[in-house]
Amino acid sequence: GNMGSADEISIQYAQLLHGYFIYHDDSHRVIENLNHFLQQESSHHRMVLWDVVISIMLIVIIVGILFYRLISGLVTYQFDLLQQDNVLRQQNEQAIAEQEKKLSAILDSTVDAIITITEKGLIESFNKSAVSMFGYRAESVIGKNIKILMPEPYSSEHDGYLAHYHETGEKKIIGHIREIVGRRIDGSEFPLHLSVSEVVGSEEKLFTGIIRDISDRKKMETELQNTLAELTQKQVEIEEEERIAC
């Protein structure tokens, strides 16, 4: 009876042990399958994550390139505009300088003195003929009042004409030729013709005076008058002698 019980126990133990091994193997396979599944899931997730990251990086790179090109294009455009503006400004400055040079050459080649003044009577320009006529160097009179070239009462009258024109707009001397007296640097005086005109189109009110020295003409007129007076006197004397002779 005891032997039979021992065999039954051995059989049951063997069955239990066999069942344990089967369970152990099955559990191990399940764990391995689960681990493999989890590893696949993690790898898949990593791949998805990397895809997302790579996509974002590509988008950032593309946007960066587009933004860089846009900024570069704008900078290049602005730089080109600045260059064009500089070129145009240089061309304009060169054209203005050439025009001023030509105008200065024209003014300096004229026989008449040409003087430009402001509405306050300050000298703006003084051509070569004016230098020769009055004896002043241009740089010594520019910025000074035109009165230094006129004796009294003409200097005071000139200020009055400018003030009157500034207040009323009435042109008393502008557009007319006047005979007045000028004063040279040595104080000597001489007769002249003065024609004043307003410069149109300038930002500041400017006036141009064209001056002609009429000393030679006045001298000739005086000599002619003296000659006529002498002839008249001789004619009177001849008539008187004829009357006495008769």
Short mmCIF file of C-alpha atoms in Angstrom, two decimals, residues 94-223:
data_model
loop_
_atom_site.label_atom_id
_atom_site.label_comp_id
_atom_site.label_asym_id
_atom_site.label_seq_id
_atom_site.Cartn_x
_atom_site.Cartn_y
_atom_site.Cartn_z
CA GLN A 94 27.76 116.85 -61.80
CA ALA A 95 25.11 118.32 -64.13
CA ILE A 96 24.45 121.19 -61.71
CA ALA A 97 28.19 121.81 -61.33
CA GLU A 98 28.61 121.85 -65.11
CA GLN A 99 25.65 124.22 -65.52
CA GLU A 100 27.04 126.50 -62.83
CA LYS A 101 30.44 126.39 -64.50
CA LYS A 102 28.92 127.25 -67.89
CA LEU A 103 26.80 130.00 -66.37
CA SER A 104 29.81 131.39 -64.53
CA ALA A 105 31.84 131.32 -67.75
CA ILE A 106 29.04 133.13 -69.60
CA LEU A 107 28.69 135.75 -66.88
CA ASP A 108 32.45 136.26 -66.69
CA SER A 109 32.67 136.72 -70.46
CA THR A 110 30.19 139.60 -70.54
CA VAL A 111 31.37 143.20 -70.79
CA ASP A 112 28.75 144.42 -68.34
CA ALA A 113 29.05 143.88 -64.61
CA ILE A 114 26.47 141.39 -63.33
CA ILE A 115 25.70 141.27 -59.62
CA THR A 116 23.12 139.07 -57.89
CA ILE A 117 21.68 140.16 -54.55
CA THR A 118 19.17 138.79 -52.04
CA GLU A 119 15.96 140.54 -51.02
CA LYS A 120 17.96 142.00 -48.10
CA GLY A 121 20.43 143.54 -50.51
CA LEU A 122 23.28 141.11 -49.77
CA ILE A 123 25.60 140.28 -52.66
CA GLU A 124 25.36 136.65 -53.84
CA SER A 125 27.52 136.75 -56.96
CA PHE A 126 30.01 139.18 -58.48
CA ASN A 127 31.32 138.50 -62.00
CA LYS A 128 34.75 139.42 -63.41
CA SER A 129 33.49 142.57 -65.09
CA ALA A 130 32.16 143.75 -61.73
CA VAL A 131 35.59 143.06 -60.22
CA SER A 132 37.23 145.16 -62.93
CA MET A 133 34.62 147.90 -62.68
CA PHE A 134 34.57 148.39 -58.91
CA GLY A 135 38.03 147.07 -57.94
CA TYR A 136 36.74 144.67 -55.28
CA ARG A 137 37.63 140.96 -55.24
CA ALA A 138 34.51 138.81 -55.46
CA GLU A 139 35.18 137.00 -52.18
CA SER A 140 35.56 140.31 -50.34
CA VAL A 141 32.10 141.61 -51.28
CA ILE A 142 29.96 138.44 -51.35
CA GLY A 143 27.69 138.50 -48.30
CA LYS A 144 27.97 142.27 -47.91
CA ASN A 145 25.28 144.85 -48.70
CA ILE A 146 25.20 146.25 -52.21
CA LYS A 147 25.32 149.74 -50.64
CA ILE A 148 29.12 149.59 -50.51
CA LEU A 149 29.08 150.11 -54.28
CA MET A 150 26.94 153.27 -54.12
CA PRO A 151 27.47 156.72 -52.64
CA GLU A 152 24.70 158.66 -50.94
CA PRO A 153 21.89 159.27 -51.65
CA TYR A 154 21.73 156.22 -53.92
CA SER A 155 22.64 153.73 -51.18
CA SER A 156 19.78 154.84 -48.90
CA GLU A 157 17.38 155.01 -51.83
CA HIS A 158 18.27 151.44 -52.81
CA ASP A 159 17.41 150.12 -49.33
CA GLY A 160 14.13 152.00 -49.54
CA TYR A 161 13.31 150.46 -52.94
CA LEU A 162 13.93 146.92 -51.64
CA ALA A 163 11.87 147.51 -48.49
CA HIS A 164 9.03 149.01 -50.51
CA TYR A 165 9.00 146.09 -52.94
CA HIS A 166 9.11 143.57 -50.08
CA GLU A 167 6.13 145.22 -48.36
CA THR A 168 3.94 146.13 -51.34
CA GLY A 169 5.22 144.13 -54.31
CA GLU A 170 5.35 147.35 -56.33
CA LYS A 171 8.29 147.39 -58.75
CA LYS A 172 9.79 150.87 -58.77
CA ILE A 173 13.22 150.01 -60.14
CA ILE A 174 12.76 146.40 -61.28
CA GLY A 175 12.54 146.16 -65.05
CA HIS A 176 13.72 149.73 -65.58
CA ILE A 177 17.08 151.19 -66.56
CA ARG A 178 18.29 153.91 -64.24
CA GLU A 179 21.25 156.20 -64.43
CA ILE A 180 22.96 156.38 -61.06
CA VAL A 181 26.46 156.83 -59.65
CA GLY A 182 28.70 153.97 -58.52
CA ARG A 183 31.61 154.05 -56.07
CA ARG A 184 34.85 152.14 -56.60
CA ILE A 185 37.02 150.61 -53.88
CA ASP A 186 39.26 153.72 -53.91
CA GLY A 187 36.24 155.96 -53.26
CA SER A 188 36.11 157.42 -56.76
CA GLU A 189 32.68 157.78 -58.31
CA PHE A 190 31.53 157.11 -61.85
CA PRO A 191 28.23 157.19 -63.76
CA LEU A 192 26.53 153.93 -64.67
CA HIS A 193 23.37 152.44 -66.07
CA LEU A 194 21.63 149.95 -63.75
CA SER A 195 19.01 147.43 -64.86
CA VAL A 196 17.46 145.25 -62.14
CA SER A 197 15.41 142.09 -62.73
CA GLU A 198 14.00 139.46 -60.40
CA VAL A 199 15.32 135.91 -60.70
CA VAL A 200 12.33 133.64 -61.41
CA GLY A 201 12.24 130.06 -60.08
CA SER A 202 14.71 130.44 -57.23
CA GLU A 203 13.71 129.31 -53.73
CA GLU A 204 15.00 132.53 -52.21
CA LYS A 205 14.09 135.88 -53.72
CA LEU A 206 17.05 137.03 -55.78
CA PHE A 207 17.63 140.06 -57.96
CA THR A 208 20.13 140.49 -60.76
CA GLY A 209 21.64 143.85 -61.53
CA ILE A 210 23.27 144.48 -64.91
CA ILE A 211 25.61 147.46 -64.66
CA ARG A 212 27.26 149.33 -67.50
CA ASP A 213 29.95 151.94 -66.96
CA ILE A 214 28.91 154.98 -69.00
CA SER A 215 31.92 157.12 -68.09
CA ASP A 216 33.21 157.14 -71.67
CA ARG A 217 29.80 158.01 -73.03
CA LYS A 218 29.37 160.77 -70.49
CA LYS A 219 32.82 162.09 -71.34
CA MET A 220 31.95 162.08 -75.03
CA GLU A 221 28.65 163.82 -74.29
CA THR A 222 30.46 166.46 -72.25
CA GLU A 223 33.05 166.96 -74.98
#
